[in-house]
Short mmCIF file of C-alpha atoms in Angstrom, two decimals:
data_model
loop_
_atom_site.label_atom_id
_atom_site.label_comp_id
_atom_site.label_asym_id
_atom_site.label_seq_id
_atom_site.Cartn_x
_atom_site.Cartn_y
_atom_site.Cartn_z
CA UNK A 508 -24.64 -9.83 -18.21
CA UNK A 509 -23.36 -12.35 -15.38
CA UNK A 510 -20.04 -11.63 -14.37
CA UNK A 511 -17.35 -14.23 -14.39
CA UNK A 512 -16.04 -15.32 -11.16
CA UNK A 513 -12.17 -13.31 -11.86
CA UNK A 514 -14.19 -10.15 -12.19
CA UNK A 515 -16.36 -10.41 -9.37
CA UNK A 516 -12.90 -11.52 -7.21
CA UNK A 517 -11.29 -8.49 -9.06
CA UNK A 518 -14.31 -6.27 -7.77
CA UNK A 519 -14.11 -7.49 -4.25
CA UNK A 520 -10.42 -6.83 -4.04
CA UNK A 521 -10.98 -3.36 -5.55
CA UNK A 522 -13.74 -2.99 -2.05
CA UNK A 523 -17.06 -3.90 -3.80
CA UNK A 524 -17.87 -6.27 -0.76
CA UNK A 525 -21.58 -7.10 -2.53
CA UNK A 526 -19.74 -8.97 -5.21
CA UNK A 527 -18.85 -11.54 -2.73
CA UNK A 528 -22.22 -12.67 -2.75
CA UNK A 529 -22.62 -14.41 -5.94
CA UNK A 530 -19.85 -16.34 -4.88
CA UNK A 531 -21.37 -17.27 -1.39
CA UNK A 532 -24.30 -18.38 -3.00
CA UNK A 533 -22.17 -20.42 -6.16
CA UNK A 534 -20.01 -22.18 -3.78
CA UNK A 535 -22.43 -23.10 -0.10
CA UNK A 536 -23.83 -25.96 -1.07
CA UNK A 537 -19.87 -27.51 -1.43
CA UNK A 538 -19.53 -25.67 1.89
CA UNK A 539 -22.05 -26.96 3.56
CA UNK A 540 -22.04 -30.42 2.28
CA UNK A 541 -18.36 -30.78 3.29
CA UNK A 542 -18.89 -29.01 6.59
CA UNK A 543 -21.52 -31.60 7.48
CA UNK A 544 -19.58 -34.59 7.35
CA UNK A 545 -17.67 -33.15 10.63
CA UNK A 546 -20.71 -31.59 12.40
CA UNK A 547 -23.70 -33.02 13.34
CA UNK A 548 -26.02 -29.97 14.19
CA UNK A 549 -27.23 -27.52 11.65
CA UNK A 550 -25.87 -24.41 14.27
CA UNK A 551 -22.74 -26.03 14.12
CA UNK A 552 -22.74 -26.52 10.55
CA UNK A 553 -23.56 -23.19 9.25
CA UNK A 554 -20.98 -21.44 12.10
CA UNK A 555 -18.04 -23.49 10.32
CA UNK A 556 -19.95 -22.08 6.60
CA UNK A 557 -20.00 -18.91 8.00
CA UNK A 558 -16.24 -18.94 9.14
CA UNK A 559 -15.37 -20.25 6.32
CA UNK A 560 -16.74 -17.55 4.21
CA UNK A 561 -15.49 -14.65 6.59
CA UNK A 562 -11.98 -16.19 6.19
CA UNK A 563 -12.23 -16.46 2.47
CA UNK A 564 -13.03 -12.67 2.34
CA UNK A 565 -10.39 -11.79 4.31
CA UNK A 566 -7.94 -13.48 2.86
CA UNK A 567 -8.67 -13.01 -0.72
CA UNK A 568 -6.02 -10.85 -1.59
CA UNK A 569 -3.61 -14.55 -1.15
CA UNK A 570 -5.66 -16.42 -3.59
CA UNK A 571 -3.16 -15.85 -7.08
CA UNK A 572 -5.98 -17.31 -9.22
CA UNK A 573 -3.52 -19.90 -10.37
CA UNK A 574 -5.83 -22.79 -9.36
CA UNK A 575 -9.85 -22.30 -9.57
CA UNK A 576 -11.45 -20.80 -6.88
CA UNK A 577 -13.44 -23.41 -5.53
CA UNK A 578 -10.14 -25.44 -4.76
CA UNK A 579 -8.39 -22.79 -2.87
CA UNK A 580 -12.13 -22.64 -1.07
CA UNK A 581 -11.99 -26.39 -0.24
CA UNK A 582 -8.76 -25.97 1.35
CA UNK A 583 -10.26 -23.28 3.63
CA UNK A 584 -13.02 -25.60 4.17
CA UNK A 585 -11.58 -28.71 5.02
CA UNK A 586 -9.35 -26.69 7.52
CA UNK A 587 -11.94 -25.02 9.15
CA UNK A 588 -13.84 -28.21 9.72
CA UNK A 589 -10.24 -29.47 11.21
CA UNK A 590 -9.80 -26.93 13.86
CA UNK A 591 -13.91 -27.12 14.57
CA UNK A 592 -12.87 -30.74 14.97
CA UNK A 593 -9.92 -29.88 17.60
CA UNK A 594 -12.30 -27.57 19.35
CA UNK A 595 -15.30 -29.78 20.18
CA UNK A 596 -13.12 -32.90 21.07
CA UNK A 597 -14.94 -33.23 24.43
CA UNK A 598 -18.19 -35.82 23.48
CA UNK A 599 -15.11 -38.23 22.58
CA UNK A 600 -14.82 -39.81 25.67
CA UNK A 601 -18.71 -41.65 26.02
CA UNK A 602 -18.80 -45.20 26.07
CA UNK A 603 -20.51 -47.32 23.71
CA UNK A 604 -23.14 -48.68 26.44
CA UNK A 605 -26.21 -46.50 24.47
CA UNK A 606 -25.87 -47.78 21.07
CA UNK A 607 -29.66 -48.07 20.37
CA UNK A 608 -31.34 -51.06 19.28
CA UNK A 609 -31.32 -50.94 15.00
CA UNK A 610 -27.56 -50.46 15.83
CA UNK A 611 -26.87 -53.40 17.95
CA UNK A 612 -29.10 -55.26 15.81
CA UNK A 613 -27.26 -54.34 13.21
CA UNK A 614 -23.64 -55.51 15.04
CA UNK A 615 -25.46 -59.00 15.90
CA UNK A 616 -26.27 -59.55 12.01
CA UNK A 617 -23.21 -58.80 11.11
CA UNK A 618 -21.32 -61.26 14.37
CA UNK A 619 -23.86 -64.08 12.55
CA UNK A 620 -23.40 -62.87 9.25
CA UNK A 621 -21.12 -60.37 8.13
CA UNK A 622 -21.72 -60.77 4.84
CA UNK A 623 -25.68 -60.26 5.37
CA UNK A 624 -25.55 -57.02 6.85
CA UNK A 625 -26.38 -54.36 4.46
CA UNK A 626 -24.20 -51.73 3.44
CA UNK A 627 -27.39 -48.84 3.72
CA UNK A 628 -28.85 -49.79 6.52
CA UNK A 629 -29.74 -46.99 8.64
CA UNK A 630 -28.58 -48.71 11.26
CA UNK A 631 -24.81 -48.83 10.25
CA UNK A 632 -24.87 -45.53 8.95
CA UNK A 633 -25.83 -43.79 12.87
CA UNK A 634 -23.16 -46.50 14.21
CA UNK A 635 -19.81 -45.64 11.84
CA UNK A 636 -21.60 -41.84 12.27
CA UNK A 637 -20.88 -42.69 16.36
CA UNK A 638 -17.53 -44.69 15.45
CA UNK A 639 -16.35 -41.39 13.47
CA UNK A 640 -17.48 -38.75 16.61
CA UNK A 641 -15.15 -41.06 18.95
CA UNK A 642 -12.03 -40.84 16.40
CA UNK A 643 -9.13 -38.06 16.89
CA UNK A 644 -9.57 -35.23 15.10
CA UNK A 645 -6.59 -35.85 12.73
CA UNK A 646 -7.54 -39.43 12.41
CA UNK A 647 -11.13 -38.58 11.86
CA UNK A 648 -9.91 -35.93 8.64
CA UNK A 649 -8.11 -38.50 7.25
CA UNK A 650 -10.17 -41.04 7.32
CA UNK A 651 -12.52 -39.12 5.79
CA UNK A 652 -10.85 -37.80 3.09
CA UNK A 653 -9.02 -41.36 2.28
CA UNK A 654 -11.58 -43.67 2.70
CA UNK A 655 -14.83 -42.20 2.63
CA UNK A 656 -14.14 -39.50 -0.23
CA UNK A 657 -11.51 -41.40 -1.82
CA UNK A 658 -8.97 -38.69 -2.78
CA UNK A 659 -5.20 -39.45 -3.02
CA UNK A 660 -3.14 -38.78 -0.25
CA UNK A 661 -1.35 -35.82 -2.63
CA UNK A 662 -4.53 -34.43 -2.76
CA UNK A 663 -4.91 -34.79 1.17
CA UNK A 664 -1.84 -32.65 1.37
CA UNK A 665 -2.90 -29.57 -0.34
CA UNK A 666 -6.10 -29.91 1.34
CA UNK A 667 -5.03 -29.97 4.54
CA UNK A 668 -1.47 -28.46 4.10
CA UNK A 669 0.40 -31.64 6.06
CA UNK A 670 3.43 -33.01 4.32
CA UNK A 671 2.80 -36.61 1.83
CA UNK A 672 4.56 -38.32 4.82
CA UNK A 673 2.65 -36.67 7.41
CA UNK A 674 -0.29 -37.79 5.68
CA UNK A 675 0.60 -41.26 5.15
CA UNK A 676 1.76 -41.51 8.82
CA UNK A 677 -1.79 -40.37 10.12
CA UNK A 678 -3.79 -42.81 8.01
CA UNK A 679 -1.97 -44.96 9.04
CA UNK A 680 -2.50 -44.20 12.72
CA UNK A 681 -6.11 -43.17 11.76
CA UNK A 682 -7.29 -46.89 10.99
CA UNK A 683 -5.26 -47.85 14.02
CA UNK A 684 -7.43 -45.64 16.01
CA UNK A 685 -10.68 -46.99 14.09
CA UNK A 686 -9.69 -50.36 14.72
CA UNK A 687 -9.18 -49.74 18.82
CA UNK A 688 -12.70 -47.89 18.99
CA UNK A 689 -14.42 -50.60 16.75
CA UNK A 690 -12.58 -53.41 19.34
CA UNK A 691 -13.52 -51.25 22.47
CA UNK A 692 -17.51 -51.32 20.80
CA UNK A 693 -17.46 -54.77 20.18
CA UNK A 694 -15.80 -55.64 23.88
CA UNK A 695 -18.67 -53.52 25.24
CA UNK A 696 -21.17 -55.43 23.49
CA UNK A 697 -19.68 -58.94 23.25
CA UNK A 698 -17.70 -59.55 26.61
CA UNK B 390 -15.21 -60.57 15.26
CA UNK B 391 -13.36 -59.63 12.15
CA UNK B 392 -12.97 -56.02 12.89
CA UNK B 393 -10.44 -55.56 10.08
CA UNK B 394 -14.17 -56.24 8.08
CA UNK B 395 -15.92 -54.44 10.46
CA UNK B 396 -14.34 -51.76 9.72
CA UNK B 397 -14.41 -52.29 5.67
CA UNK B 398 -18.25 -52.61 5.94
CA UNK B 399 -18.54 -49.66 8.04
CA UNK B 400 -16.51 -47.37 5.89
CA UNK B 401 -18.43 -49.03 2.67
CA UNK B 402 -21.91 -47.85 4.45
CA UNK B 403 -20.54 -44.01 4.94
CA UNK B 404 -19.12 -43.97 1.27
CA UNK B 405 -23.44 -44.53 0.13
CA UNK B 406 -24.35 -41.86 2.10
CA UNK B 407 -25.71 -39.19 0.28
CA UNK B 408 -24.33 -35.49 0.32
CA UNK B 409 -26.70 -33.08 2.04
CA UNK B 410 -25.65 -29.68 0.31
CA UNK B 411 -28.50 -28.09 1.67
CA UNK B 412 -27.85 -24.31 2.39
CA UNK B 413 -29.84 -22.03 4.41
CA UNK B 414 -33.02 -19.64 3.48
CA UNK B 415 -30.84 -16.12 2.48
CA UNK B 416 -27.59 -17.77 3.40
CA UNK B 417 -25.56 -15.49 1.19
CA UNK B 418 -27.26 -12.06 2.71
CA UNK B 419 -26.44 -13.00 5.93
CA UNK B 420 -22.98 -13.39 5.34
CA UNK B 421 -23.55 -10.46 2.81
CA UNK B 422 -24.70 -8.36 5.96
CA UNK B 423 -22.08 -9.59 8.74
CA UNK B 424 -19.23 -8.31 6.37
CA UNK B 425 -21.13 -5.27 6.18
CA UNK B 426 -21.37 -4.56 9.56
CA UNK B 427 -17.20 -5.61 9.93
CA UNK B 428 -16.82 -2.92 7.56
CA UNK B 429 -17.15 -0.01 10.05
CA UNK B 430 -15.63 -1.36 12.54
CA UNK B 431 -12.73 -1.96 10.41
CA UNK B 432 -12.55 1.73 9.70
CA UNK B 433 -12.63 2.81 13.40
CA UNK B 434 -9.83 0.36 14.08
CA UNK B 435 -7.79 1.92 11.58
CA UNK B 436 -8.30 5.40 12.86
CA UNK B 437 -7.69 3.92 16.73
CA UNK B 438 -4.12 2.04 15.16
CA UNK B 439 -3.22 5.31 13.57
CA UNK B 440 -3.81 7.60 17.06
CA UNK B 441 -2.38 4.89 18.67
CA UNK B 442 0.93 5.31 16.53
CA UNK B 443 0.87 9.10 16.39
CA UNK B 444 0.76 9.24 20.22
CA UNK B 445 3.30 6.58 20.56
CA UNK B 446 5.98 8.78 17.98
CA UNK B 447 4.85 11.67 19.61
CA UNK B 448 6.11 9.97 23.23
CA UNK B 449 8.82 9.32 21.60
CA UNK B 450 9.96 12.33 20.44
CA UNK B 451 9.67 13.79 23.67
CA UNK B 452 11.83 11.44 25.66
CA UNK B 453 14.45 12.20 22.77
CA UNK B 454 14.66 15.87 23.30
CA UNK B 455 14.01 15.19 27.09
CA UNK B 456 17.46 12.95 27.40
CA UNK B 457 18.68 15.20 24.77
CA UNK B 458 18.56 18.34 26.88
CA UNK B 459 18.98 16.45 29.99
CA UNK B 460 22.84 14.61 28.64
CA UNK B 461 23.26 18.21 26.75
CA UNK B 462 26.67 19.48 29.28
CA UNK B 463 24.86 23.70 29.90
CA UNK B 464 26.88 26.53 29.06
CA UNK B 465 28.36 28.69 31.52
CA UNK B 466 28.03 31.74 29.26
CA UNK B 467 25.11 34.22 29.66
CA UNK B 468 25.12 35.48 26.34
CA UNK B 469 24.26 31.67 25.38
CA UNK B 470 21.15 31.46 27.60
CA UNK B 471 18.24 30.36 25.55
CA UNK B 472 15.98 31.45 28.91
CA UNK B 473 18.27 34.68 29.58
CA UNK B 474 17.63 35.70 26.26
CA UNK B 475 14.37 35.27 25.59
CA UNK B 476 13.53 37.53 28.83
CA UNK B 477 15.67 40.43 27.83
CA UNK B 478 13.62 39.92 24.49
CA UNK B 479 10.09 39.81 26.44
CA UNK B 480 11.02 42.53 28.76
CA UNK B 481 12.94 44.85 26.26
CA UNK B 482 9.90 46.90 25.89
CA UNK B 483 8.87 47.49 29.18
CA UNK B 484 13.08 48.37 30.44
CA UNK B 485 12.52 51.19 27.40
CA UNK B 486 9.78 52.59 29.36
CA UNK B 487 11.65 52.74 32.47
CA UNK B 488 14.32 54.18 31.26
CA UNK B 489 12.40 57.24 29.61
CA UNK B 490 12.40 60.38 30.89
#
């Protein structure tokens, strides 16, 4: 009979470590799907899955099992992926000279025509991928969570444990920042 | 260039991408196996912390009765002498011996 998640948690906490696997294998592909909107390279990603999993076991005895289990992981997620983020802040700095050709074929359709240029090109996807790499990594979080996964900025709170204010401060900010990069690409290109 | 649309468009193009929740061959056993292998080192730690402390109280202990005997005013009296005593104890035997005929 398949255990329920409580008793495997239960069974970990009691020192059955090999109960800790179902879980692993219930909740990576969340993991790893969330972890890959911040890194690029598969080491990278599965070092911040991996982290995030060693954290989770150690710190299992905090989890009250007042909310589900895959939220409390989430919020160990996202904030691993936020201090992988602070760590690896050093290909920020690169100018926007090698954008390759689909991508600045892609800007000059939408200069002509914004409206023309598609929303799935692959094109746009590598340049916003670029415009994202070049953000903050606060700024970069945010605008992740806000705009590209659409949660509430409550919801960014408990995720990443900043205050509603702190939150709405750094969106703010975080298009601010978006903006400046997308002006900078477009000065590169244009001017 | 409207980059306040820019930027719309952009952020529109990442919101079709599609989730790769792809997860490694045996992802689960590796992690399975690295807590594993923290397991024993866990252990030694906790032996090394609680050496660690006994040696430390141990230290301690020592400096007490070290300052304690050291601030500790001696007696003048002979009778009192721990180190007096304990010789006349040691030797009590042998000063018999001498003493017989």
């Amino acid at each position: 009979m398949e255990r329920t998640e409580a008793e495997l948690i239960a069974a970990v906490l009691k020192g059955d470590a090999a109960s800790f696997e179902p879980l692993v294998q219930k909740y990576s592909p969340r993991v790893f799907a969330t972890a890959r909107r911040y890194a690029r390279r598969d080491s990278e990603v599965e070092d911040i899955a991996q982290e995030v999993w060693l954290k989770a076991f150690d710190k299992l005895k905090s989890f009250r099992g007042e909310a589900p289990f895959e939220h409390w992981l989430m919020r160990m997620t996202v904030r691993t992926c936020y201090d992988f983020l602070r760590g690896h802040q050093r290909n920020r700095e690169s100018s926007f000279s090698e954008l390759s050709e689909p991508e600045n074929d892609w800007l000059e359709r939408f200069v002509t025509a914004p409206e023309a240029a598609s929303d799935n090109a692959d094109a746009a996807k590598l340049l916003i991928g670029r415009v994202m790499e070049k953000l903050s990594p606060s700024a970069r979080l945010v605008i992740t969570l806000l705009e590209i996964e659409d949660r509430s900025v409550k919801e960014i709170a408990r995720l990443t444990g900043w205050s509603v204010p702190l939150v709405k401060v750094r969106a703010f900010r975080a298009r601010a920042e978006m903006r400046k990069i997308l002006a900078k690409m477009t000065k590169d290109k244009y001017l | 260039m409207n980059l306040a649309e820019l930027q719309k468009k952009l952020i529109a193009v990442a919101r079709t991408e599609v989730l790769d929740d792809r997860v490694p061959y045996a992802f689960e056993k590796r992690v399975s196996a690295l807590l594993a292998s923290r397991v024993a080192p866990q252990n030694l730690d906790l032996w090394v912390r609680g050496l660690w402390r006994s040696a430390i109280s141990c230290v301690a202990v020592a400096m007490l009765c070290g300052a304690w005997t050291f601030f500790t005013p001696a007696t003048s009296a002979s009778s009192d002498d721990l180190s007096q005593n304990l010789e006349t104890t040691l030797l009590s035997s042998v000063d018999q011996n001498d003493q017989a005929p």
